[in-house]
mmCIF file of C-alpha atoms in Angstrom:
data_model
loop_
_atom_site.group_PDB
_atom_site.id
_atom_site.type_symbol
_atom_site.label_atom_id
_atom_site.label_comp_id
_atom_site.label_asym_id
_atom_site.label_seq_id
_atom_site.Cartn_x
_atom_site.Cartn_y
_atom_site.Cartn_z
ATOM 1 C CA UNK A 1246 9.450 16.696 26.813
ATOM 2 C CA UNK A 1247 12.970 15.574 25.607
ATOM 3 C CA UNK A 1248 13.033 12.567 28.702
ATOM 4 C CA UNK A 1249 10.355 10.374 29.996
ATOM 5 C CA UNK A 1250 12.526 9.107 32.709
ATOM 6 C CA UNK A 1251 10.223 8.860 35.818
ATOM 7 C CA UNK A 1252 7.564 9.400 34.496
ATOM 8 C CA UNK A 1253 4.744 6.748 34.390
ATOM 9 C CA UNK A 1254 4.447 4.719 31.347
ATOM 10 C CA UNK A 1255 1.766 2.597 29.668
ATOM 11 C CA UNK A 1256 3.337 -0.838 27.812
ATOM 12 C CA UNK A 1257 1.134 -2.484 25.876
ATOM 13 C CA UNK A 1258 2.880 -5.379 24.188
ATOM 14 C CA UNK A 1259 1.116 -6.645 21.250
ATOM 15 C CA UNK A 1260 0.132 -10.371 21.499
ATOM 16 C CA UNK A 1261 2.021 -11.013 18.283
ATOM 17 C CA UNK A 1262 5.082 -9.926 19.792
ATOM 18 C CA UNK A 1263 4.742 -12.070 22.675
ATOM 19 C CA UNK A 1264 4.518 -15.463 20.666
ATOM 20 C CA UNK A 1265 7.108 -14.421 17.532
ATOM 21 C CA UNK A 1266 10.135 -13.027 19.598
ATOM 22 C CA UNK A 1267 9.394 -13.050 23.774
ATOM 23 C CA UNK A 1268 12.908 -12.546 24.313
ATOM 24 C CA UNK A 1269 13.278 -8.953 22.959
ATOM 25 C CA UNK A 1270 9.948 -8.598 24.505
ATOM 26 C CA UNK A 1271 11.917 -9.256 27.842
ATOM 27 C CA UNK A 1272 15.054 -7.142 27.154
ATOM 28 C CA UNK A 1273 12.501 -4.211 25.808
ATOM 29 C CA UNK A 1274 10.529 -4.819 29.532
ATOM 30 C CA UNK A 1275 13.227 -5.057 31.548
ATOM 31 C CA UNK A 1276 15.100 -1.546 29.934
ATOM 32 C CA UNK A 1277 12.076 0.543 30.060
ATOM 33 C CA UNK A 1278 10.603 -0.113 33.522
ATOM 34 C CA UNK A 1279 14.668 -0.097 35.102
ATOM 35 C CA UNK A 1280 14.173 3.553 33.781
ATOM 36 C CA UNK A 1281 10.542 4.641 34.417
ATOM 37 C CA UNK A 1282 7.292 3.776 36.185
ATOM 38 C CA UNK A 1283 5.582 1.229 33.786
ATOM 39 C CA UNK A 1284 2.585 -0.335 33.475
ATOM 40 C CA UNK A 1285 2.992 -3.654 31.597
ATOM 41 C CA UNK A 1286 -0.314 -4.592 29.874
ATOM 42 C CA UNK A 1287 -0.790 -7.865 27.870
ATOM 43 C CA UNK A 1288 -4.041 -7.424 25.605
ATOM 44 C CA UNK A 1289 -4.899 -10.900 23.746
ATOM 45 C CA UNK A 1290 -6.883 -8.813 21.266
ATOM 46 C CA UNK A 1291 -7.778 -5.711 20.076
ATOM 47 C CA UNK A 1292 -10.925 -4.767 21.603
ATOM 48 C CA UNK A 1293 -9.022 -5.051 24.794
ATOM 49 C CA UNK A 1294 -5.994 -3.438 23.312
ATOM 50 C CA UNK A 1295 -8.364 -0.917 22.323
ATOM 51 C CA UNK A 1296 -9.257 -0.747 26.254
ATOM 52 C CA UNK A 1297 -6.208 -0.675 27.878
ATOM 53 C CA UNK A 1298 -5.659 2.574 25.519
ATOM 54 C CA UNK A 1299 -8.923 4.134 26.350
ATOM 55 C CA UNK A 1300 -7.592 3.737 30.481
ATOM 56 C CA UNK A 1301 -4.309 4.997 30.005
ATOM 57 C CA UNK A 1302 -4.656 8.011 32.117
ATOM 58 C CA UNK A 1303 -1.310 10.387 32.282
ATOM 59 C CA UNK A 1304 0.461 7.390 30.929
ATOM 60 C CA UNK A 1305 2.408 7.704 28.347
ATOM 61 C CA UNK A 1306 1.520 4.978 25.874
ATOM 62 C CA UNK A 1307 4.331 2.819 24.730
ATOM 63 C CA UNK A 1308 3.719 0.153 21.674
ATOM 64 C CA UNK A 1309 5.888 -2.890 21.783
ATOM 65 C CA UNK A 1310 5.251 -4.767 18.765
ATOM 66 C CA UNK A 1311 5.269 -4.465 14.734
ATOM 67 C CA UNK A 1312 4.136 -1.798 12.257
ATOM 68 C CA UNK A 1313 0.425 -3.504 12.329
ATOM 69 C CA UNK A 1314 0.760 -2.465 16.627
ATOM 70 C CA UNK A 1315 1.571 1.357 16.147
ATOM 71 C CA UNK A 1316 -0.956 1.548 13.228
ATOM 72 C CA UNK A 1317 -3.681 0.016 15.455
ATOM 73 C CA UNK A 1318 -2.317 2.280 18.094
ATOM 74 C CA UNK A 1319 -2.662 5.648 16.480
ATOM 75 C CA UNK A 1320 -5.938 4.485 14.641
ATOM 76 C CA UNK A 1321 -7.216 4.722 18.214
ATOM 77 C CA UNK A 1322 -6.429 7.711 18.975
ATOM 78 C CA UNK A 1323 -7.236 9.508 15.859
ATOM 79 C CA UNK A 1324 -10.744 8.070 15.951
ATOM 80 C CA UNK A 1325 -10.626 9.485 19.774
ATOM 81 C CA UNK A 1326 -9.240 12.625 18.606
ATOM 82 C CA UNK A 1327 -6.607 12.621 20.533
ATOM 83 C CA UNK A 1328 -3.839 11.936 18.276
ATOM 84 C CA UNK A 1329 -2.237 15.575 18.556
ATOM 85 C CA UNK A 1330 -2.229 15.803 22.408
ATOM 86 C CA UNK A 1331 -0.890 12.212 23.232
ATOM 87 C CA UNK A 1332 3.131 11.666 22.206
ATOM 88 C CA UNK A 1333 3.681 7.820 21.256
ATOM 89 C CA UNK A 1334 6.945 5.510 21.793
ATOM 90 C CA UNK A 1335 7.667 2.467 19.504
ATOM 91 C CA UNK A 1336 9.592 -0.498 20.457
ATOM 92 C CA UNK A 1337 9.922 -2.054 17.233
ATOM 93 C CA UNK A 1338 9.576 -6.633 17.565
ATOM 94 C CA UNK A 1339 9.050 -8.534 14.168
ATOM 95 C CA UNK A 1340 10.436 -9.149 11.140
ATOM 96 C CA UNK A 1341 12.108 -7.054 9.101
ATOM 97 C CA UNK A 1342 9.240 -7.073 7.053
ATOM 98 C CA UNK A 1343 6.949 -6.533 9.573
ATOM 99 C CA UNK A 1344 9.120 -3.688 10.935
ATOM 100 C CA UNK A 1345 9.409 -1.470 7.750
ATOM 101 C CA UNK A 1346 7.272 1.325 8.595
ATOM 102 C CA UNK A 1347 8.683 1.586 11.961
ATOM 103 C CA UNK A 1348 12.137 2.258 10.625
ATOM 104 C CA UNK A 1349 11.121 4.382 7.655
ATOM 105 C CA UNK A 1350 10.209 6.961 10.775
ATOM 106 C CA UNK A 1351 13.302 6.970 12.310
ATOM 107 C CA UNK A 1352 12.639 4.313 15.078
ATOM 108 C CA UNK A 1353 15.834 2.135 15.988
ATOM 109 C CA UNK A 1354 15.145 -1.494 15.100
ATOM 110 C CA UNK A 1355 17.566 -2.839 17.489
ATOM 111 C CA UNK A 1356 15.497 -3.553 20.870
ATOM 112 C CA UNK A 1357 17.906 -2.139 23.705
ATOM 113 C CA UNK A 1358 18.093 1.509 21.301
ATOM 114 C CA UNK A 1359 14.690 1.440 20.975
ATOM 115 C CA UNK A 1360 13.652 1.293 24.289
ATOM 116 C CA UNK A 1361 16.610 3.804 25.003
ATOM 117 C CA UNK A 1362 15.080 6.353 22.555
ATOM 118 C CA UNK A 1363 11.809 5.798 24.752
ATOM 119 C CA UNK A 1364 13.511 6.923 27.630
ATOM 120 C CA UNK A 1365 15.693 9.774 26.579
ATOM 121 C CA UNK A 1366 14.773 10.556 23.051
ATOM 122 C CA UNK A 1367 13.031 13.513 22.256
ATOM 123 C CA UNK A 1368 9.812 14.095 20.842
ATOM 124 C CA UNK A 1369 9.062 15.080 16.925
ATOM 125 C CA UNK A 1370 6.385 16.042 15.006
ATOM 126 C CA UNK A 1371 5.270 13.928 12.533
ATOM 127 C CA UNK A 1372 2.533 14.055 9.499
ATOM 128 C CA UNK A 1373 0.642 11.745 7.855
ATOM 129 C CA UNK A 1374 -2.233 11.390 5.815
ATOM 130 C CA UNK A 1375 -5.668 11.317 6.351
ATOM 131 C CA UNK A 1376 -8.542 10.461 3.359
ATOM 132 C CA UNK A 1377 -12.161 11.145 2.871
ATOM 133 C CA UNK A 1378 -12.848 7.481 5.340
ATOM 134 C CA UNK A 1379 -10.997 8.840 8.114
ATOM 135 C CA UNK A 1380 -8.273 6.355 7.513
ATOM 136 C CA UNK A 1381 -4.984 7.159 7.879
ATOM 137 C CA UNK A 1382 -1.451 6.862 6.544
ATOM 138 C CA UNK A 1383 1.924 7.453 8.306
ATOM 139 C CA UNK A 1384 4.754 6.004 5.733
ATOM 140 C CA UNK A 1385 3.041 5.848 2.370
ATOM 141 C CA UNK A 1386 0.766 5.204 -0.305
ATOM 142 C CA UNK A 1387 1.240 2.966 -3.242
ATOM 143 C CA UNK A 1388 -1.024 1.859 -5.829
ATOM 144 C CA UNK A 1389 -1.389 -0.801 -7.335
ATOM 145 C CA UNK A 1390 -1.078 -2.478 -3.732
ATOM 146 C CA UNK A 1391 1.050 -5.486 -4.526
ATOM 147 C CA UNK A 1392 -2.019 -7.837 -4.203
ATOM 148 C CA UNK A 1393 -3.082 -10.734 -6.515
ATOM 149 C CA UNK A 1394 -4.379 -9.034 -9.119
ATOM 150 C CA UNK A 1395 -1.608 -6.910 -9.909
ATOM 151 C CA UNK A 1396 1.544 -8.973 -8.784
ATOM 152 C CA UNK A 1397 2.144 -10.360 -12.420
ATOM 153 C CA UNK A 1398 3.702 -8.158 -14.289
ATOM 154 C CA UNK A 1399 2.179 -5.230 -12.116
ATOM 155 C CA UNK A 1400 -0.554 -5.420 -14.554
ATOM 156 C CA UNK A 1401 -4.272 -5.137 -13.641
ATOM 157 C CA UNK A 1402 -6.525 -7.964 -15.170
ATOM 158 C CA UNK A 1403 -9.329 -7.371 -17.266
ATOM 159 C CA UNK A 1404 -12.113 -9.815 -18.654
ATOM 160 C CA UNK A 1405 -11.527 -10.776 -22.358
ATOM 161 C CA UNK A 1406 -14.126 -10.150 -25.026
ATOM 162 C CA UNK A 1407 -16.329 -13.072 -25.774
ATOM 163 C CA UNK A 1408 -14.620 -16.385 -27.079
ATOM 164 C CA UNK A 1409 -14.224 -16.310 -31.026
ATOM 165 C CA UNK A 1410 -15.323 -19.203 -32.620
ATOM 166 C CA UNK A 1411 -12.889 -21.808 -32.798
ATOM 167 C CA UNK A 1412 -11.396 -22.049 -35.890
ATOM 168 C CA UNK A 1413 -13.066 -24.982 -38.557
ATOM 169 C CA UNK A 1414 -12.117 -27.840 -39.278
ATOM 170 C CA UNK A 1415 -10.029 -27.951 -42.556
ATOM 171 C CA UNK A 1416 -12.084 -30.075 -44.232
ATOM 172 C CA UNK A 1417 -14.624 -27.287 -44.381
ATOM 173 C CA UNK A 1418 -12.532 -25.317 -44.471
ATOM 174 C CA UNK A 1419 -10.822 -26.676 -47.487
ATOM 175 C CA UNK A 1420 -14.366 -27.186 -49.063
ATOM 176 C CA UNK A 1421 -14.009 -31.797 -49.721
ATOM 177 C CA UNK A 1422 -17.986 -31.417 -50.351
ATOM 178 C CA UNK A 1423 -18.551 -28.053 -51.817
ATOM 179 C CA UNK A 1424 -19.578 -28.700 -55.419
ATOM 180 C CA UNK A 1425 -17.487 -26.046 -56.591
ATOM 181 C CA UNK A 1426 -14.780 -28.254 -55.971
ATOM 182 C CA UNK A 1427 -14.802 -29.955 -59.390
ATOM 183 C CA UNK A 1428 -16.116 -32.470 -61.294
ATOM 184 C CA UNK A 1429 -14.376 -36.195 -60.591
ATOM 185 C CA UNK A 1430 -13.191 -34.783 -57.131
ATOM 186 C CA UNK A 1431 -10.184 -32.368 -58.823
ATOM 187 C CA UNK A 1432 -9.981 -29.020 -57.465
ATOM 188 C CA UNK A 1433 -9.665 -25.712 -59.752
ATOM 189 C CA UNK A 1434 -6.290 -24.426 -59.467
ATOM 190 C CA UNK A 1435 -7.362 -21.358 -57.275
ATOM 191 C CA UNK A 1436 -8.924 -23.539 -54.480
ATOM 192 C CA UNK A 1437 -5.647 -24.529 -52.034
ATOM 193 C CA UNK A 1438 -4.912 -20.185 -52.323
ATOM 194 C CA UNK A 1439 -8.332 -19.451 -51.068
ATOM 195 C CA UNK A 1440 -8.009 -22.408 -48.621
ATOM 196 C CA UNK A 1441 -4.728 -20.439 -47.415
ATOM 197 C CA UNK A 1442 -6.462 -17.528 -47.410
ATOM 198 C CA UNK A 1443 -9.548 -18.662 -45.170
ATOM 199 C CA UNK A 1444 -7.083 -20.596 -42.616
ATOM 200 C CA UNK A 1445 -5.139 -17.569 -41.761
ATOM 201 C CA UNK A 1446 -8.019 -15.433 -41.430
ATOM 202 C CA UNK A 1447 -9.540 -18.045 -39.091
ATOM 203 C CA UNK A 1448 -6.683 -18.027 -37.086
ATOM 204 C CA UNK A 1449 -6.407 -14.427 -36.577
ATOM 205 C CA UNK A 1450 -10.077 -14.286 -35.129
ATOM 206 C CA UNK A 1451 -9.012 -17.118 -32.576
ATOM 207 C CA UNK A 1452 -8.249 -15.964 -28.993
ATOM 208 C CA UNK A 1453 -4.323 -16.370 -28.489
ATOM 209 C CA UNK A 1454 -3.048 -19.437 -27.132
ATOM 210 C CA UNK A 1455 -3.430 -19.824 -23.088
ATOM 211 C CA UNK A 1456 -5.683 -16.572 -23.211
ATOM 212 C CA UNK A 1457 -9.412 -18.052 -24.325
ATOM 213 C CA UNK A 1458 -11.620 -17.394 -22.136
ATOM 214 C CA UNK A 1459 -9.422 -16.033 -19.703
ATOM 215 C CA UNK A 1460 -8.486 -13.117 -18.489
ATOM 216 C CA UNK A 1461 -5.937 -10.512 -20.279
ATOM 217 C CA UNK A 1462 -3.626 -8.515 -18.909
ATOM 218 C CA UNK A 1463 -2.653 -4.398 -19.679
ATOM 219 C CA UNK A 1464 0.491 -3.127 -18.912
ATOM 220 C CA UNK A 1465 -1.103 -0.833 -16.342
ATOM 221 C CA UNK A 1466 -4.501 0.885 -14.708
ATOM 222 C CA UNK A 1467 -6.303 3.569 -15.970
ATOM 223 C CA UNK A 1468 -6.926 6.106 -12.962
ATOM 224 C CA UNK A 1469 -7.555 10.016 -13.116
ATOM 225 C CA UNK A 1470 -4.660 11.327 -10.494
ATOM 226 C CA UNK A 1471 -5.376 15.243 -9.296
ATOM 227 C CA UNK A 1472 -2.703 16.953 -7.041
ATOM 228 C CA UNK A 1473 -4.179 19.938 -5.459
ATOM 229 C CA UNK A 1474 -6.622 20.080 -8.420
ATOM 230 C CA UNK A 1475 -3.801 20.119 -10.837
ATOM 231 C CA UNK A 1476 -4.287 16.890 -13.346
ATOM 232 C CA UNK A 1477 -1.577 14.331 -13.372
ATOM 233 C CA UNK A 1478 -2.775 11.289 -15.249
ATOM 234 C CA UNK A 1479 -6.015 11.050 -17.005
ATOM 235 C CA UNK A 1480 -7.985 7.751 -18.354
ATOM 236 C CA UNK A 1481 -6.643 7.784 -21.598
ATOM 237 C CA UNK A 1482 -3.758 6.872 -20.561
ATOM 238 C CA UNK A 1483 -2.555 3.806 -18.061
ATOM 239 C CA UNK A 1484 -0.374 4.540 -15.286
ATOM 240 C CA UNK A 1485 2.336 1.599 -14.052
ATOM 241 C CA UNK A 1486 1.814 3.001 -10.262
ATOM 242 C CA UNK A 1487 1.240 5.918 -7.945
ATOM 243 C CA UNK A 1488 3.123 6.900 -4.662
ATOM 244 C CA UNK A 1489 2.347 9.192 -2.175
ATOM 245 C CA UNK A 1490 4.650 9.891 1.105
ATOM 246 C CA UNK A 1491 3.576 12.357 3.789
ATOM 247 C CA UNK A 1492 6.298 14.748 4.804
ATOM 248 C CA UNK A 1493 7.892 15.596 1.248
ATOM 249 C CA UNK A 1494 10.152 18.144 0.745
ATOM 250 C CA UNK A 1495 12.154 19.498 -1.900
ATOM 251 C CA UNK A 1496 15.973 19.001 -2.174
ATOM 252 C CA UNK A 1497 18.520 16.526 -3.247
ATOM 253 C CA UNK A 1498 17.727 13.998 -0.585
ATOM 254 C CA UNK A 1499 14.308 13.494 -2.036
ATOM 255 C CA UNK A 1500 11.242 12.930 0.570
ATOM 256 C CA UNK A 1501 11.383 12.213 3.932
ATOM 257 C CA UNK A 1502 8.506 10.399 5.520
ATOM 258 C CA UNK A 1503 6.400 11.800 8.225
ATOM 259 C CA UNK A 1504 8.690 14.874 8.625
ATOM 260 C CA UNK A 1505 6.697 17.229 10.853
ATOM 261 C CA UNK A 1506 7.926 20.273 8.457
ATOM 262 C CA UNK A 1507 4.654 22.949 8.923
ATOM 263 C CA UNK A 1508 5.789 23.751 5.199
ATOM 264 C CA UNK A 1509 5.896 20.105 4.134
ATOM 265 C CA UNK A 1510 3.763 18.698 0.873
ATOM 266 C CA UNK A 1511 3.145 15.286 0.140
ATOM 267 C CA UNK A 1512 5.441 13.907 -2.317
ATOM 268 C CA UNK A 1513 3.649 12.355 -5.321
ATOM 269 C CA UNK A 1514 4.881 10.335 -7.948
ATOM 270 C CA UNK A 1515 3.320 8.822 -11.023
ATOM 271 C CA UNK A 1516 4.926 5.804 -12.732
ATOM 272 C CA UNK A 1517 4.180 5.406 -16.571
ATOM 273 C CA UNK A 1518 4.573 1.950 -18.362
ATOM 274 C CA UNK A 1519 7.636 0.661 -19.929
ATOM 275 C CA UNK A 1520 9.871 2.813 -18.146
ATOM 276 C CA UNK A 1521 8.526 6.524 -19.179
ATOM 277 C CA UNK A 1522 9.672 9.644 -17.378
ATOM 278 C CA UNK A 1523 7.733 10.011 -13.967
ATOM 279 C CA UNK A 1524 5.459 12.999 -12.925
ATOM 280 C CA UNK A 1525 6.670 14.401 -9.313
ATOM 281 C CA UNK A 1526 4.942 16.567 -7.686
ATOM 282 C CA UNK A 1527 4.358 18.035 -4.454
ATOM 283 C CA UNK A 1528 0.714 18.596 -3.079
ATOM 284 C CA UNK A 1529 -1.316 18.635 0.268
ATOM 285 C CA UNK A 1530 -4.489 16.813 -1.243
ATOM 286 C CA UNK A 1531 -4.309 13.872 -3.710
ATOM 287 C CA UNK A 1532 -7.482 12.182 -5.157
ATOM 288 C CA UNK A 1533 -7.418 9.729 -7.351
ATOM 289 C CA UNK A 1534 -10.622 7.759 -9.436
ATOM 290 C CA UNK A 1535 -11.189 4.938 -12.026
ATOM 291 C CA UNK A 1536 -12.546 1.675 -11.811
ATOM 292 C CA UNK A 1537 -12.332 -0.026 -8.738
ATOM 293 C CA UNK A 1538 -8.847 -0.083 -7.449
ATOM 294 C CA UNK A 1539 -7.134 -1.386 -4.310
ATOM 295 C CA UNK A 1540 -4.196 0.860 -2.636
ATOM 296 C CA UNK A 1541 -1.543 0.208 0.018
ATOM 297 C CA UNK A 1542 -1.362 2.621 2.710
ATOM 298 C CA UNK A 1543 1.279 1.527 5.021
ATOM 299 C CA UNK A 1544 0.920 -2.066 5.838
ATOM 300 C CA UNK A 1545 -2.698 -2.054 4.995
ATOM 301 C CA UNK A 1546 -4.103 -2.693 1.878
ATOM 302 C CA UNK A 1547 -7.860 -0.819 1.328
ATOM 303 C CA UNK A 1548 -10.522 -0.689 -1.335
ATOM 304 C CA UNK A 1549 -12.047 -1.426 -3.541
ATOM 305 C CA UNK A 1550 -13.045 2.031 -4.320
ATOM 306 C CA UNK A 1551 -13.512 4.228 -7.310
ATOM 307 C CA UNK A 1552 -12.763 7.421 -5.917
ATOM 308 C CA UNK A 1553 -10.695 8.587 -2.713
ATOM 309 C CA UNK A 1554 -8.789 11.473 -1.816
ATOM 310 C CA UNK A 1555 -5.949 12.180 0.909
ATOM 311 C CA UNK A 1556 -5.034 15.277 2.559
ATOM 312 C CA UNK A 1557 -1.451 16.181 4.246
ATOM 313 C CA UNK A 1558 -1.935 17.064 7.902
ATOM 314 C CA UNK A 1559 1.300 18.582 8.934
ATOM 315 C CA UNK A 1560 2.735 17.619 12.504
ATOM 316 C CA UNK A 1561 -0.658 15.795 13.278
ATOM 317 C CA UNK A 1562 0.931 13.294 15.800
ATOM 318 C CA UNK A 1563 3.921 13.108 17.850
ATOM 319 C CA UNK A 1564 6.499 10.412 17.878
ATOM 320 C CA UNK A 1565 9.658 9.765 20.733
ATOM 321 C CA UNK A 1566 12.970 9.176 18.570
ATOM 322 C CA UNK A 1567 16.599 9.011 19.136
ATOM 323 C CA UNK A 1568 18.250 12.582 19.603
ATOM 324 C CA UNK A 1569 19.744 13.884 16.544
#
């Protein structure tokens, strides 16, 4: 269907929306039902978001709200299984930030083209990912995922040993009360060498400064990365990050997101620490394993998990965008 106009439409704008920027939620209402039959719905959460979707009908579901609205929205329907047969608009309202995803597909950010593309765009296939928790990802993967423990220095964090003894105090260590100090309290010649000696060795065994106790950080995470059962990265040796974006493609423009190509691969990327030539690849399943790691799948962040593997699922849902 290349126009919706006249036919009936389900808007469901996200409560977020409503209370962050109501007047684009007004313009985007006011544009969409002066061309089509709408059905404005107002959910205040998502079980009732959830509902509204369920009751749709032959409505044609329209999102108005941010990346965190379409995700929810095609969540639904994959868990329905119904992702394939129902064709989705987007009318983009947030932040930039909060937006991202939404124009890494191709939607217009601006409100009045947006809701213009909903009424005489086109539709296009689109893939995403899908791993072995029926989760789902339409813009990308990243790990790490940005989070806490890897924002500093995009390091993961890893308990230090046990606290070495502090070192002691230099009067023992300089031996005031050892008899082998002399007779009449003068020290053999040898003695303030060997005192050298024992300081520095002391001081090597202490913990660093600011790190007793604490925790220390690696320049990276140690994950085993398989594309299409070819190895990538192995344990032995840490990886700065890992990407993966449905829809890749070879050529000079690099991947494009979510393409909808039937001969699209995921495009995979592996980052090395301190700056090392990348692996790229291109491969329909991608599992990765290691100690317990978080990932970023869109605007979501998941884990921890130790093992978890995604799978390419060309033109899996469909998506209304501006022709051309």
């Amino acid at each position: 269907m290349d126009s919706v106009r006249g036919h009936p439409l389900l808007v469901v704008i996200d409560p977020v929306a409503r209370s962050t920027d109501g007047e684009s939620v007004r313009i985007a209402k006011d544009v969409l039902c002066a061309g089509a039959g709408a059905k404005i719905c107002l959910p205040d959460g998502p079980e009732e978001f959830a509902r509204i979707l369920a009751r749709r009908g032959h409505r044609r579901p329209v999102v108005i709200g941010d990346d965190r609205a379409l995700l929810r929205v095609v969540g639904l329907l994959h868990k329905e299984r119904e992702l394939a047969a129902v064709p989705l608009s987007m009318v983009p309202v947030g932040a930039p930030s909060a937006v991202a995803l939404s124009r890494t597909l191709g939607i217009p950010t601006d409100t009045v083209a947006a809701a213009r593309a909903v009424l005489d765009g086109g539709e296009r296939p689109r893939d995403l990912l899908t791993d072995d928790s029926d989760g789902i990802v339409l813009g990308g993967l990243r790990i790490p995922c940005g989070g806490a423990a890897t924002r500093q220095g995009q390091g993961v964090y890893v308990p230090a040993t046990a606290p070495a003894a502090a070192p002691p105090p230099l009067d023992a260590v300089e031996g005031r009360d050892d008899p082998a100090g002399g007779l009449d309290g003068h020290r053999p010649w040898w003695q303030p060498a060997a005192r050298t000696a024992r300081t520095a060795l002391a001081l090597l065994a202490a913990p660093a400064a600011g790190l007793g106790g604490r925790r220390a950080r690696v320049p990276g995470q140690r994950l085993r990365i398989e594309a299409d059962g070819v190895l990538l990265a192995d344990l032995d040796r840490p990886v700065h990050g890992v990407s993966v974006v449905p829809g890749g493609r070879p050529g000079a423009d690099g991947p494009r997101p979510g393409a909808g190509d039937g001969g699209a691969l995921a495009e995979v990327v592996v980052h090395w620490p301190g700056g090392g030539r990348p692996v790229r690849t291109r491969a329909r399943a991608v599992t990765v394993s290691g100690a317990d790691f978080h990932y970023r799948a869109d605007a979501v962040v998941g884990g921890p998990v130790r093992t978890r593997t995604w799978t390419l699922q060309p033109g899996a849902w469909r998506l209304q965008l501006p022709r051309g």
